[in-house]
XYZ file of C-alpha atoms in Angstrom:
236
model
C -98.425 -30.719 -83.863
C -97.817 -27.118 -85.142
C -97.679 -28.434 -88.639
C -97.775 -25.106 -90.424
C -94.516 -24.048 -88.614
C -93.052 -27.450 -89.478
C -94.136 -27.013 -93.139
C -92.962 -23.383 -93.386
C -89.401 -24.410 -91.890
C -89.381 -27.401 -94.574
C -90.042 -24.666 -97.284
C -87.183 -22.476 -96.022
C -84.911 -25.285 -95.807
C -85.674 -26.304 -99.509
C -84.823 -22.734 -100.515
C -81.817 -22.516 -98.512
C -80.330 -26.010 -98.321
C -76.868 -25.275 -97.170
C -74.918 -25.643 -93.897
C -74.450 -22.033 -93.022
C -78.039 -21.185 -93.423
C -78.957 -24.370 -91.455
C -76.558 -23.459 -88.575
C -77.886 -20.082 -88.448
C -81.414 -21.414 -88.144
C -80.497 -24.316 -85.876
C -82.755 -23.185 -82.860
C -85.815 -23.360 -85.072
C -84.941 -26.793 -86.398
C -84.539 -28.092 -82.983
C -88.018 -26.669 -82.154
C -89.605 -28.026 -85.168
C -87.945 -31.371 -84.586
C -89.027 -31.499 -81.070
C -92.661 -30.706 -82.152
C -92.639 -33.575 -84.656
C -91.061 -36.033 -82.265
C -93.820 -35.206 -79.841
C -96.321 -35.992 -82.536
C -94.855 -39.019 -83.559
C -94.683 -40.249 -79.707
C -98.577 -39.728 -79.607
C -98.907 -41.461 -82.744
C -97.104 -44.534 -81.488
C -99.330 -44.513 -78.479
C -102.513 -44.267 -80.654
C -101.504 -47.179 -83.090
C -100.563 -49.194 -80.200
C -104.381 -49.128 -78.988
C -105.240 -51.306 -82.187
C -101.752 -52.756 -82.766
C -99.998 -53.899 -79.751
C -96.884 -55.173 -81.636
C -95.499 -51.621 -82.017
C -96.187 -50.554 -78.357
C -92.358 -51.134 -77.499
C -91.310 -48.789 -80.343
C -89.714 -45.400 -79.315
C -89.630 -42.146 -81.175
C -85.789 -42.686 -81.597
C -86.546 -45.943 -83.158
C -89.156 -44.376 -85.678
C -87.694 -41.039 -86.778
C -85.490 -40.705 -89.695
C -82.505 -38.594 -89.632
C -82.891 -35.055 -91.346
C -79.371 -35.261 -92.817
C -79.039 -36.765 -96.351
C -76.629 -39.443 -97.401
C -75.030 -37.709 -100.432
C -72.213 -40.044 -101.112
C -73.924 -41.639 -104.158
C -76.262 -39.031 -105.125
C -75.745 -36.158 -107.769
C -77.974 -33.897 -105.371
C -75.317 -32.666 -102.630
C -77.899 -30.648 -100.690
C -77.136 -31.694 -97.111
C -80.687 -31.852 -95.813
C -83.928 -33.535 -96.705
C -86.945 -31.489 -97.392
C -89.389 -33.580 -95.279
C -89.782 -35.207 -91.835
C -90.677 -38.827 -91.683
C -91.102 -41.424 -89.086
C -91.431 -45.262 -89.831
C -93.162 -47.087 -86.875
C -92.170 -50.817 -87.443
C -92.216 -53.477 -84.645
C -88.990 -54.924 -86.222
C -87.250 -51.661 -86.902
C -86.922 -49.172 -89.555
C -84.716 -51.486 -91.853
C -87.024 -54.594 -91.220
C -88.648 -56.466 -94.151
C -92.075 -56.577 -92.129
C -94.311 -53.944 -92.709
C -95.033 -50.896 -90.536
C -96.563 -47.492 -90.634
C -95.124 -44.429 -92.171
C -95.810 -40.640 -91.587
C -94.469 -38.008 -93.776
C -94.606 -34.344 -93.555
C -93.485 -32.286 -96.679
C -94.923 -29.225 -98.234
C -97.565 -30.139 -100.787
C -96.702 -33.860 -100.573
C -97.569 -35.058 -96.874
C -98.940 -38.568 -96.562
C -99.841 -41.582 -94.517
C -98.484 -44.962 -95.727
C -98.847 -48.498 -94.529
C -97.040 -51.799 -95.584
C -93.638 -53.082 -96.789
C -91.420 -51.077 -99.041
C -89.247 -53.842 -100.643
C -89.003 -57.460 -100.495
C -86.406 -59.943 -101.941
C -87.581 -62.231 -104.727
C -88.010 -65.437 -102.420
C -90.269 -63.648 -100.064
C -92.260 -61.903 -102.753
C -92.823 -65.110 -104.506
C -93.921 -66.553 -101.333
C -96.516 -63.476 -100.747
C -97.793 -64.055 -104.383
C -98.492 -67.832 -103.883
C -100.194 -66.914 -100.410
C -102.581 -64.496 -102.152
C -103.284 -67.007 -104.884
C -103.970 -69.833 -102.332
C -106.141 -67.414 -100.130
C -107.566 -65.306 -102.758
C -111.046 -64.826 -101.280
C -109.538 -63.377 -98.012
C -107.207 -61.122 -99.891
C -109.957 -59.664 -102.042
C -112.097 -59.128 -99.031
C -109.314 -56.955 -97.669
C -108.105 -54.960 -100.606
C -111.348 -54.764 -102.518
C -113.349 -53.538 -99.694
C -115.108 -50.249 -100.054
C -112.934 -48.534 -97.414
C -109.713 -49.859 -98.797
C -110.385 -48.705 -102.353
C -111.637 -45.230 -101.265
C -108.393 -44.752 -99.202
C -105.917 -46.453 -101.597
C -107.367 -47.378 -104.784
C -106.522 -50.166 -106.923
C -103.113 -51.559 -107.522
C -100.703 -49.831 -109.880
C -102.973 -46.659 -110.265
C -100.883 -44.322 -108.296
C -97.208 -43.645 -108.396
C -94.796 -42.423 -105.559
C -91.549 -40.868 -106.508
C -88.972 -38.562 -105.541
C -91.132 -35.833 -107.333
C -94.096 -36.707 -105.190
C -96.971 -39.107 -104.581
C -100.139 -39.565 -106.231
C -103.276 -38.785 -104.028
C -103.635 -42.209 -103.265
C -102.034 -45.500 -104.226
C -101.267 -49.253 -103.731
C -97.921 -50.582 -104.904
C -94.891 -48.509 -105.254
C -93.448 -50.650 -108.213
C -95.551 -52.783 -110.428
C -94.418 -55.273 -113.298
C -95.470 -54.972 -116.628
C -96.694 -58.557 -116.816
C -97.154 -61.551 -114.654
C -93.829 -62.434 -112.640
C -92.115 -65.503 -114.016
C -93.667 -68.869 -112.985
C -97.196 -67.277 -112.482
C -99.915 -67.503 -114.975
C -100.532 -64.435 -117.268
C -104.125 -65.053 -117.570
C -104.874 -65.368 -113.654
C -107.966 -63.401 -112.874
C -106.361 -61.236 -110.266
C -102.771 -61.102 -111.779
C -102.827 -57.246 -110.798
C -101.960 -58.205 -107.297
C -99.197 -60.710 -108.430
C -97.463 -57.921 -110.560
C -96.898 -55.733 -107.437
C -93.287 -55.720 -106.296
C -94.218 -54.360 -102.926
C -97.567 -54.381 -100.672
C -97.365 -50.637 -99.598
C -100.586 -48.311 -99.817
C -100.756 -44.764 -99.105
C -102.920 -41.749 -98.817
C -101.715 -38.233 -99.216
C -103.055 -35.796 -96.923
C -103.217 -31.991 -96.779
C -100.473 -30.045 -95.055
C -102.960 -28.983 -92.371
C -103.830 -32.468 -91.643
C -101.399 -32.774 -88.655
C -102.635 -29.473 -86.935
C -103.394 -29.944 -83.093
C -104.130 -33.381 -81.786
C -107.189 -34.187 -83.731
C -105.185 -35.755 -86.629
C -104.351 -38.790 -84.518
C -107.903 -40.331 -84.715
C -108.032 -39.614 -88.605
C -104.563 -41.214 -88.930
C -105.982 -44.243 -87.044
C -108.894 -44.670 -89.307
C -106.421 -44.810 -92.287
C -104.078 -47.099 -90.743
C -106.781 -49.445 -89.410
C -108.156 -50.084 -92.825
C -104.649 -50.805 -94.110
C -103.720 -53.072 -91.325
C -105.493 -56.197 -92.487
C -103.440 -56.224 -95.818
C -100.219 -55.669 -94.027
C -101.073 -58.455 -91.494
C -101.589 -60.799 -94.464
C -98.231 -60.108 -95.978
C -96.452 -59.872 -92.545
C -97.656 -63.476 -91.854
C -95.706 -64.422 -94.742
C -92.481 -62.314 -94.042
C -92.449 -63.558 -90.578
C -91.577 -67.105 -91.656
C -88.502 -65.620 -93.020
C -87.355 -62.861 -90.519
């Protein structure tokens, strides 16, 4: 991808987030969008080499709209300030976890896992972690996992930006109802999602070499996602 061209266009959109400016610069958006979609097409093919479950996913399935839904937001700017794609075997709205690629000036990142779970499935995930804690710890406390994503609850990801790395978008202040507060590994039960991420420099996506670096990150995250997806699959 020509990531610097994409990043510069996103900066320009942030500074001129209105329809007249966008329409005037529509050819540039079309070129940037096409370049991003080409990159996502290559990313899907690369991920499919180690996760065949997503091999059927198309670029259209994965890439998010650039237009914001402003109906319930005080921010009425019509366009997003980033480009994103969620590569998920069951679709972008699935509970099942997937792989997320995000380009945004100063806040580009790779993420893996699920972003929201209803209480009954989250409870089932917590029970599964407790019942198979040694396998879980072998995944999320491995040197590579901690190096890429850190420990649960230490990083934040909000609309203002993401921490350099993180595991868990939202964390309870105490043990969830029905679970022991004195459990040795309660930090994993306090998570309200099982998403991990790693922020990358804006130059990360230059050329095609980023695909192998992306694969390294996602392959480390995949066993955690597989653990949780095995529980989710019983409900979807």
